Coordinates of C-alpha atoms in Angstrom, one line a residue:
M14 CA 0.0 0.0 0.0
S15 CA 1.4 3.4 -0.9
E16 CA 2.6 6.0 1.6
E17 CA -0.2 8.4 0.5
T18 CA -2.9 5.7 1.1
E19 CA -1.3 5.0 4.5
K20 CA -1.5 8.6 5.6
V21 CA -4.4 9.4 8.0
Y22 CA -5.6 13.0 8.0
T23 CA -6.7 14.2 11.4
D24 CA -8.1 17.7 10.9
Y25 CA -11.1 19.3 9.2
F26 CA -8.9 21.2 6.6
F27 CA -11.2 24.4 6.7
D28 CA -10.1 27.6 8.5
E29 CA -11.3 27.2 12.1
P30 CA -12.0 31.0 12.7
A31 CA -14.6 30.7 9.9
Y32 CA -16.5 27.8 11.3
N33 CA -20.2 28.5 11.8
T34 CA -19.6 28.1 15.6
H35 CA -18.3 31.7 15.5
D36 CA -21.5 33.1 13.9
G37 CA -23.4 35.6 16.0
G38 CA -26.6 33.6 15.2
Y39 CA -25.0 30.2 15.7
V40 CA -27.4 27.6 17.0
P41 CA -25.5 24.7 18.7
L42 CA -26.8 21.2 18.3
E43 CA -28.3 19.7 21.4
R44 CA -29.3 16.1 21.9
M45 CA -33.0 15.9 22.4
K46 CA -34.1 13.9 25.4
V47 CA -36.3 11.4 23.6
P48 CA -35.7 7.6 23.1
E49 CA -33.3 6.5 20.4
Q50 CA -35.1 5.5 17.2
R51 CA -34.1 3.1 14.3
L52 CA -32.6 5.1 11.5
N53 CA -35.3 5.7 8.9
V54 CA -33.3 4.8 5.8
P55 CA -35.2 6.2 2.8
P56 CA -36.6 3.4 0.7
L57 CA -35.7 3.0 -2.9
L58 CA -38.0 4.5 -5.5
E59 CA -39.3 1.7 -7.6
P60 CA -39.4 2.5 -11.3
D61 CA -42.8 2.5 -13.1
R62 CA -41.1 0.3 -15.8
E63 CA -37.7 -0.4 -17.2
T64 CA -36.3 -1.7 -20.5
E65 CA -32.8 -2.4 -21.7
T66 CA -32.4 1.3 -22.7
D67 CA -35.0 3.3 -20.8
I68 CA -36.3 3.6 -17.3
Y69 CA -39.5 5.4 -16.1
Y70 CA -40.2 7.1 -12.8
T71 CA -42.9 9.1 -11.2
L72 CA -42.0 11.7 -8.6
V73 CA -44.6 13.4 -6.5
A74 CA -44.0 16.4 -4.3
Q75 CA -46.5 16.0 -1.5
A76 CA -47.5 17.4 1.9
G77 CA -48.0 15.0 4.8
E78 CA -47.3 14.3 8.5
T79 CA -44.3 12.5 10.0
Q80 CA -44.0 11.1 13.5
L81 CA -40.6 12.6 14.5
L82 CA -41.2 13.0 18.3
P83 CA -43.5 11.6 20.9
G84 CA -46.9 13.4 20.7
L85 CA -48.3 15.1 17.7
P86 CA -46.9 14.3 14.2
T87 CA -45.0 17.1 12.4
K88 CA -46.4 18.6 9.2
T89 CA -43.7 17.9 6.5
W90 CA -43.2 17.7 2.8
G91 CA -41.5 15.0 0.8
Y92 CA -41.1 13.2 -2.5
N93 CA -43.3 10.1 -2.7
T94 CA -43.4 10.1 1.1
S95 CA -44.1 12.5 3.9
L96 CA -40.5 13.7 4.5
L97 CA -37.4 13.8 2.3
G98 CA -37.9 11.3 -0.5
K99 CA -37.6 7.8 -1.8
T100 CA -34.2 7.2 -3.5
P101 CA -34.2 6.9 -7.3
V102 CA -31.3 4.9 -8.8
F103 CA -30.1 6.0 -12.2
K104 CA -27.8 4.0 -14.4
K105 CA -25.2 5.7 -16.7
G106 CA -26.2 5.4 -20.3
K107 CA -29.9 4.9 -19.7
H108 CA -32.6 7.2 -21.1
I109 CA -34.5 8.4 -18.1
H110 CA -38.2 9.5 -18.2
I111 CA -39.6 11.2 -15.2
T112 CA -43.2 12.3 -14.5
L113 CA -43.2 15.2 -12.1
K114 CA -46.3 15.8 -10.1
N115 CA -47.0 18.7 -7.7
E116 CA -49.5 17.8 -5.0
L117 CA -48.3 20.7 -2.7
P118 CA -50.5 23.7 -2.0
E119 CA -47.9 26.0 -3.8
L120 CA -45.7 25.9 -6.8
T121 CA -42.4 24.1 -6.6
T122 CA -39.5 22.9 -8.9
F123 CA -37.5 19.7 -9.1
H124 CA -33.8 20.5 -9.2
W125 CA -31.4 17.6 -9.9
H126 CA -28.4 18.8 -7.9
G127 CA -25.3 17.2 -9.3
L128 CA -26.8 15.9 -12.6
N129 CA -25.3 17.1 -15.9
V130 CA -28.6 17.7 -17.6
S131 CA -29.9 20.5 -19.8
G132 CA -31.0 23.8 -18.3
P133 CA -33.1 25.5 -17.3
I134 CA -36.1 23.2 -17.6
V135 CA -34.8 19.6 -17.0
D136 CA -32.3 21.0 -14.5
G137 CA -35.3 22.2 -12.5
G138 CA -34.1 25.6 -11.2
C139 CA -36.3 28.6 -10.7
H140 CA -37.3 28.7 -14.4
A141 CA -39.2 25.4 -14.3
P142 CA -42.1 25.9 -11.9
I143 CA -44.7 23.3 -11.6
Y144 CA -47.9 24.7 -10.2
P145 CA -50.2 22.9 -7.7
G146 CA -52.1 20.1 -9.4
E147 CA -49.8 20.1 -12.4
T148 CA -48.0 17.2 -14.0
K149 CA -45.0 17.6 -16.3
Q150 CA -42.7 15.2 -18.1
I151 CA -38.9 15.5 -18.5
D152 CA -36.4 13.0 -20.0
F153 CA -32.7 12.9 -20.4
T154 CA -29.9 10.4 -21.1
L155 CA -27.6 10.1 -18.2
D156 CA -23.9 10.4 -19.1
Q157 CA -21.8 10.8 -16.0
P158 CA -19.9 8.6 -13.6
A159 CA -21.4 6.8 -10.6
A160 CA -22.1 9.3 -7.8
T161 CA -24.3 10.3 -4.9
T162 CA -26.4 13.3 -6.0
W163 CA -29.6 14.8 -4.7
L164 CA -33.0 16.2 -5.6
H165 CA -34.4 19.4 -4.0
A166 CA -36.8 22.2 -4.5
H167 CA -35.4 25.3 -6.1
P168 CA -38.2 27.9 -6.6
C169 CA -36.7 31.4 -6.1
P170 CA -36.9 32.9 -3.5
S171 CA -38.5 30.1 -1.6
T172 CA -35.9 27.4 -2.0
A173 CA -34.8 27.6 1.6
E174 CA -38.3 27.3 3.0
Q175 CA -39.3 24.4 0.8
V176 CA -36.1 22.4 1.6
W177 CA -36.8 23.2 5.2
H178 CA -40.3 21.7 4.8
G179 CA -38.5 18.5 3.8
L180 CA -38.1 18.5 0.0
A181 CA -34.7 16.9 -0.2
A182 CA -34.1 13.4 -1.5
M183 CA -30.9 11.5 -2.3
T184 CA -30.3 10.1 -5.7
I185 CA -27.8 7.4 -6.7
I186 CA -26.0 7.0 -10.1
Q187 CA -24.5 3.6 -10.9
D188 CA -22.0 2.7 -13.6
D189 CA -19.9 -0.3 -14.7
V190 CA -16.6 1.1 -13.3
E191 CA -17.9 1.6 -9.8
A192 CA -19.6 -1.9 -9.9
K193 CA -16.2 -3.6 -10.2
L194 CA -14.7 -1.9 -7.1
P195 CA -14.8 -3.8 -3.8
F196 CA -17.3 -1.5 -2.1
P197 CA -20.4 -2.3 -0.1
R198 CA -23.5 -1.8 -2.2
H199 CA -26.4 -3.6 -0.5
Y200 CA -28.7 -0.6 -0.1
G201 CA -30.1 -0.3 3.4
V202 CA -27.8 -3.0 4.8
D203 CA -24.2 -1.9 4.2
D204 CA -24.8 1.0 1.8
I205 CA -26.6 3.7 3.7
P206 CA -27.6 7.2 2.8
L207 CA -27.2 9.8 5.6
V208 CA -29.1 13.1 4.9
L209 CA -27.8 15.5 7.6
Q210 CA -30.3 18.3 8.5
D211 CA -31.3 20.3 11.6
R212 CA -34.6 21.7 12.9
R213 CA -36.2 23.5 15.8
F214 CA -39.4 22.0 17.1
H215 CA -42.0 24.6 18.2
E216 CA -45.4 24.1 19.9
N217 CA -47.0 20.7 19.2
N218 CA -43.8 19.4 17.5
Q219 CA -44.3 21.7 14.5
W220 CA -41.6 23.6 12.5
D221 CA -41.9 27.4 12.0
Y222 CA -39.7 28.7 9.3
R223 CA -40.6 32.3 9.7
A224 CA -40.0 32.2 13.4
D225 CA -36.5 30.7 12.9
Y226 CA -35.6 32.8 9.9
D227 CA -32.0 34.2 9.7
P228 CA -30.7 35.8 6.5
D229 CA -27.4 34.0 7.1
G230 CA -29.0 30.6 7.1
V231 CA -31.7 28.9 9.3
Q232 CA -30.5 26.5 11.9
G233 CA -32.1 24.4 14.6
P234 CA -30.7 22.7 17.7
T235 CA -32.0 19.2 16.8
A236 CA -30.1 17.0 14.4
L237 CA -32.4 15.2 12.0
I238 CA -30.6 12.3 10.2
D239 CA -32.6 10.7 7.4
G240 CA -35.6 12.5 9.1
T241 CA -34.8 10.7 12.4
V242 CA -34.2 12.2 15.8
N243 CA -31.6 10.3 17.9
P244 CA -31.1 7.5 15.4
Y245 CA -29.4 4.2 15.8
F246 CA -28.4 1.8 13.0
D247 CA -28.0 -1.9 13.5
V248 CA -24.6 -3.0 11.9
T249 CA -24.7 -6.5 10.5
T250 CA -21.6 -6.3 8.2
Q251 CA -18.0 -5.5 9.1
K252 CA -17.8 -2.7 6.6
V253 CA -20.5 -0.1 6.0
R254 CA -20.6 2.5 3.2
L255 CA -22.1 5.8 4.2
R256 CA -23.3 8.2 1.5
I257 CA -23.3 11.5 3.5
L258 CA -25.2 14.6 2.3
D259 CA -25.1 18.0 4.0
G260 CA -28.8 18.7 3.3
A261 CA -29.0 21.5 5.8
N262 CA -29.9 25.1 5.0
R263 CA -26.9 26.5 6.8
R264 CA -25.1 24.1 9.1
E265 CA -21.6 22.8 8.5
W266 CA -21.1 19.2 9.8
R267 CA -17.7 18.3 11.4
L268 CA -17.9 14.6 11.6
H269 CA -15.9 12.1 13.6
F270 CA -16.5 8.8 15.3
S271 CA -16.0 7.7 18.9
D272 CA -12.5 6.3 19.5
D273 CA -11.3 8.6 16.7
L274 CA -12.1 5.6 14.4
T275 CA -10.3 6.0 11.1
F276 CA -12.5 5.8 8.0
T277 CA -11.9 5.9 4.2
Q278 CA -13.4 8.5 1.9
I279 CA -14.0 6.9 -1.5
A280 CA -16.1 9.6 -3.3
S281 CA -17.0 13.2 -3.2
D282 CA -19.9 15.2 -4.9
G283 CA -19.4 14.0 -8.4
G284 CA -18.3 10.5 -8.0
I285 CA -15.5 8.1 -7.0
L286 CA -12.1 9.7 -6.0
P287 CA -9.0 8.7 -8.0
A288 CA -7.5 7.4 -4.7
P289 CA -9.0 6.7 -1.3
V290 CA -8.3 9.1 1.5
K291 CA -8.1 8.0 5.2
L292 CA -9.5 10.4 7.7
T293 CA -10.5 10.7 11.3
K294 CA -12.4 14.0 10.7
L295 CA -14.5 15.2 7.9
M296 CA -16.1 18.6 7.4
L297 CA -19.0 19.1 4.9
T298 CA -20.3 22.5 3.9
C299 CA -23.9 22.9 2.7
A300 CA -24.8 20.6 -0.2
E301 CA -21.5 18.7 -0.3
R302 CA -21.5 14.9 -0.4
A303 CA -18.9 12.4 0.7
E304 CA -19.0 8.6 0.5
I305 CA -17.0 6.9 3.2
I306 CA -16.4 3.2 4.2
V307 CA -16.2 2.5 7.9
D308 CA -14.6 -0.8 9.0
F309 CA -16.0 -2.0 12.3
G310 CA -13.6 -5.0 12.4
N311 CA -12.2 -4.0 15.8
Y312 CA -15.6 -4.0 17.5
H313 CA -17.8 -6.9 18.8
N314 CA -21.4 -7.8 19.2
G315 CA -23.0 -5.3 21.7
D316 CA -20.5 -2.5 21.1
V317 CA -21.7 0.9 20.1
V318 CA -19.8 3.3 17.8
T319 CA -21.1 6.8 17.7
L320 CA -20.9 9.4 14.9
Y321 CA -20.5 12.9 16.2
S322 CA -20.8 16.4 14.7
D323 CA -18.5 18.5 16.8
D324 CA -19.2 17.1 20.3
V325 CA -22.9 16.1 19.8
P326 CA -23.8 12.5 19.0
I327 CA -25.9 12.2 15.8
V328 CA -26.0 8.4 14.9
H329 CA -25.3 5.4 17.1
F330 CA -24.0 2.3 15.3
R331 CA -25.0 -0.8 17.3
I332 CA -22.6 -3.6 16.4
G333 CA -24.1 -7.0 15.8
D334 CA -22.7 -10.3 14.5
Y335 CA -21.0 -10.1 11.2
Q336 CA -18.9 -12.2 8.9
P337 CA -15.2 -11.2 8.6
D338 CA -14.6 -9.0 5.5
H339 CA -11.1 -9.1 4.1
T340 CA -11.7 -7.0 1.0
V341 CA -9.0 -4.3 0.5
I342 CA -9.7 -0.9 -1.0
P343 CA -7.1 -0.5 -3.9
D344 CA -4.7 2.4 -3.9
H345 CA -6.1 3.6 -7.3
L346 CA -9.9 3.7 -7.8
V347 CA -10.8 5.5 -11.0
D348 CA -9.3 7.7 -13.7
I349 CA -10.6 11.2 -13.6
P350 CA -10.7 13.1 -17.0
N351 CA -8.6 16.2 -16.8
P352 CA -8.8 18.1 -20.1
E353 CA -6.4 20.9 -21.0
P354 CA -7.9 24.4 -20.7
T355 CA -9.1 25.8 -24.0
P356 CA -6.3 28.2 -25.3
N357 CA -6.8 32.0 -25.0
L358 CA -9.8 31.8 -22.7
P359 CA -9.7 34.5 -20.0
I360 CA -9.9 33.4 -16.4
K361 CA -13.5 33.8 -15.2
K362 CA -13.5 35.6 -11.8
V363 CA -16.4 35.2 -9.4
V364 CA -16.6 37.2 -6.2
M365 CA -18.8 36.1 -3.3
S366 CA -19.3 39.0 -0.9
G367 CA -21.2 40.0 2.2
M368 CA -23.2 38.4 4.9
D369 CA -26.8 38.7 6.2
E370 CA -28.9 40.8 3.8
E371 CA -25.8 42.2 2.0
V372 CA -24.8 39.0 0.2
M373 CA -24.0 39.4 -3.5
L374 CA -22.3 37.7 -6.3
D375 CA -19.9 39.9 -8.4
G376 CA -21.4 43.0 -6.7
K377 CA -24.9 42.2 -7.8
K378 CA -28.0 40.4 -6.5
F379 CA -29.6 37.7 -8.6
D380 CA -32.0 38.7 -11.5
M381 CA -33.9 35.9 -13.0
Q382 CA -33.8 37.4 -16.5
R383 CA -30.2 38.4 -16.5
I384 CA -27.5 36.3 -18.1
D385 CA -24.3 37.0 -16.2
A386 CA -21.8 34.9 -18.1
K387 CA -21.5 32.8 -21.3
Q388 CA -19.3 29.7 -22.0
K389 CA -19.2 27.6 -25.1
V390 CA -20.2 24.0 -24.7
G391 CA -17.1 21.9 -24.7
D392 CA -14.7 24.8 -23.8
V393 CA -12.6 24.1 -20.7
A394 CA -12.4 27.3 -18.6
I395 CA -10.6 28.3 -15.5
W396 CA -12.7 30.0 -12.8
D397 CA -11.4 31.8 -9.8
I398 CA -13.9 31.8 -6.9
T399 CA -13.1 34.4 -4.3
N400 CA -14.7 34.9 -0.8
T401 CA -14.1 38.5 0.2
N402 CA -15.4 38.0 3.8
D403 CA -13.0 39.1 6.5
M404 CA -11.6 36.2 8.4
T405 CA -12.5 37.7 11.8
G406 CA -16.1 38.1 10.9
G407 CA -16.5 36.0 7.8
M408 CA -17.9 32.6 7.0
V409 CA -17.2 29.7 4.6
H410 CA -19.4 30.1 1.5
P411 CA -20.1 26.8 -0.3
F412 CA -20.0 27.6 -4.1
H413 CA -22.3 25.5 -6.3
M414 CA -22.7 25.2 -10.0
H415 CA -25.6 23.7 -11.9
G416 CA -25.2 21.6 -15.0
C417 CA -21.7 20.4 -14.6
Q418 CA -19.1 18.8 -12.4
F419 CA -15.8 20.7 -12.0
L420 CA -12.3 19.9 -10.8
V421 CA -10.7 21.9 -7.9
L422 CA -7.2 23.0 -8.9
S423 CA -5.9 25.1 -6.0
R424 CA -6.7 27.0 -2.9
N425 CA -4.9 30.4 -2.7
G426 CA -2.4 28.8 -5.1
H427 CA -1.8 25.8 -2.9
E428 CA -2.9 22.2 -3.4
P429 CA -6.6 21.5 -2.8
Y430 CA -7.6 19.5 0.3
P431 CA -6.6 15.8 0.0
N432 CA -10.3 14.7 -0.5
E433 CA -10.9 17.3 -3.3
H434 CA -9.2 15.5 -6.2
G435 CA -12.4 14.1 -7.8
F436 CA -15.4 15.7 -9.5
K437 CA -17.3 18.3 -7.4
D438 CA -20.2 20.6 -7.9
T439 CA -20.0 22.4 -4.6
V440 CA -16.8 23.7 -2.9
G441 CA -16.5 25.5 0.4
V442 CA -14.5 28.7 0.0
N443 CA -12.8 30.2 3.2
P444 CA -12.9 33.9 3.9
G445 CA -10.1 35.7 2.0
E446 CA -9.5 32.7 -0.2
T447 CA -9.6 32.1 -3.9
V448 CA -10.4 28.6 -5.1
R449 CA -9.4 27.9 -8.7
I450 CA -11.6 25.3 -10.5
K451 CA -11.7 23.8 -14.0
V452 CA -15.2 24.1 -15.6
W453 CA -16.8 22.7 -18.7
F454 CA -20.3 22.1 -19.9
N455 CA -21.4 19.2 -22.1
L456 CA -24.9 20.4 -22.8
P457 CA -26.3 23.8 -23.8
G458 CA -28.6 25.6 -21.4
V459 CA -29.0 28.4 -18.8
Y460 CA -27.6 27.4 -15.4
M461 CA -27.3 29.0 -12.0
Y462 CA -24.2 29.3 -9.8
H463 CA -24.5 30.4 -6.3
C464 CA -23.7 30.1 -2.6
H465 CA -25.4 27.0 -1.2
I466 CA -26.2 28.5 2.2
I467 CA -29.8 28.4 0.9
E468 CA -30.9 31.7 2.5
H469 CA -27.9 33.3 0.8
E470 CA -29.0 32.1 -2.7
D471 CA -32.6 33.2 -1.9
G472 CA -31.1 36.6 -0.8
G473 CA -29.4 37.1 -4.1
M474 CA -26.0 35.5 -3.9
M475 CA -26.6 33.8 -7.3
A476 CA -26.0 34.4 -11.0
Q477 CA -26.7 32.7 -14.3
I478 CA -24.5 31.4 -17.1
E479 CA -25.5 30.3 -20.6
A480 CA -23.7 27.4 -22.0
F481 CA -24.0 27.8 -25.7
D482 CA -23.4 25.9 -28.9
P483 CA -22.7 28.4 -31.7
D484 CA -23.8 25.9 -34.4
H485 CA -27.2 25.5 -32.8
P486 CA -28.1 28.8 -31.1
K487 CA -31.1 28.8 -28.7
T488 CA -33.3 31.3 -27.1
Y489 CA -34.7 30.9 -23.6
D490 CA -38.0 32.1 -22.2
L491 CA -36.8 32.9 -18.7
M492 CA -39.3 33.1 -15.8
D493 CA -39.6 36.5 -14.0
M494 CA -40.0 37.2 -10.3
D495 CA -43.3 39.1 -10.7
T496 CA -45.0 36.1 -12.2
L497 CA -43.7 33.8 -9.5
A498 CA -44.6 36.2 -6.7
K499 CA -48.1 36.6 -8.0
A500 CA -48.5 32.8 -8.2
F501 CA -47.2 32.3 -4.6
A502 CA -49.6 35.0 -3.4
K503 CA -52.6 33.5 -5.2
E504 CA -51.8 30.1 -3.9
R505 CA -51.5 31.4 -0.3
G506 CA -54.7 33.4 -0.7
I507 CA -53.1 36.8 0.0
D508 CA -52.4 40.0 -1.8
V509 CA -49.0 40.1 -3.4
K510 CA -48.1 43.1 -1.3
D511 CA -48.5 40.9 1.8
L512 CA -46.3 38.1 0.5
W513 CA -43.2 37.2 2.5
M514 CA -40.7 34.7 1.3
A515 CA -37.1 33.9 2.3
G516 CA -34.8 36.4 0.6
M517 CA -37.3 39.2 0.0
D518 CA -35.9 41.1 3.1
S519 CA -32.4 40.9 1.6
Y520 CA -33.4 42.8 -1.5
E521 CA -35.7 45.3 0.3
K522 CA -33.1 46.2 3.0
M523 CA -30.5 46.8 0.2
G524 CA -33.1 48.9 -1.7
M525 CA -33.1 46.5 -4.7
K526 CA -35.9 45.0 -6.8
M527 CA -36.1 41.2 -6.7

């Protein structure tokens, strides 16, 4: 085994003074005094039908109730279930047909975070609203490596509130390369999604987004893992693969196990890493994903291994009987394409600035009908993403791009973090830091790029790029905010002047029109 594979990293990499623990509005996690519950692993979404070349799914955004705590159930939203969503599995190369149904009381969108699909309609950002009672069809051929991606609502400027209601589901991409690697992949047994979120429970176990609103990101003191409070998981295999998603609106998760148990990261946002990385600590910023393999071989029946975020337990792994597992993770996992930059392209500079209501991208707030940048399909461009926050009062801004997976080249001219050598669509940028990335688009479309602290994107820290094919020019009918605002007001039975949605304050307090 190589020296690099042997090395174990024991810190969180990110700049400690910028952790969210230093925010003025930081809400520390607290363990709620209720009994432990079995981890509610989201079930797989069964396809409507499947052929050799095509697969068909129906996705329903729906309102419901979920028993999260003793007492009254909590009103929640989900995809094909009352909270979060059932997990669709997509196979590389298949043509995927999806029926999208909105059974919510208000408009929503279905955004495929991490999928390289055409924008803006299939991508499901703010230009693809589906109104209550509507059904729409999308289809695409999936052409990207095996990965853990996710689905969430993205209706500007109510993305944060709808995700807070529960509209977040994990999605899994499979391919022939990953299938040959010695990884656990028995879903629900040794291949487990962990959707990390946090909530505050108000009277009668209900959530109240408006009461908890913070323009720098809504947080709650109770960890909700796969929609479970105080979860435990029964371990029946020596090795367990965890697909971890930071699905929170704001919270960073600094993860470690009891006994400082070493684990192996095998994948990041966009798929398998070129080489495994051994860690005892892992920090995820909003929307980032990591796949890790945990080896419980030094534990015995009856032991409990606990996963913590900072010093708060969030999942208890109860060790049972298991057969010995002698599989070895190879030093090299996959080859990552790394195309040369297109000659003579200028470096694209992006500046994330401000906090609270003052957040902006390149000195502007988001305008749904403004195209902020253009890049030719197939061109390979260098982007420099700068966070101008001051270290003493700043925060890590997670930068996310729709419609592509990028490569992280450097941080302030230095090597990226050891677990950032694979494809990513979200990268945390420290205050005062410039992260250089390599970006290319395979499909034409209009795509958003933004901070993924969701209240920041709703508050205007977002912009749009058109990926264009000069041989096949397209025009796009982009949605406007007035149309969406009037629709939300009508659905809520109020006058548009009385409408409040996350992000509106950020524009009003800066004297800007949304």
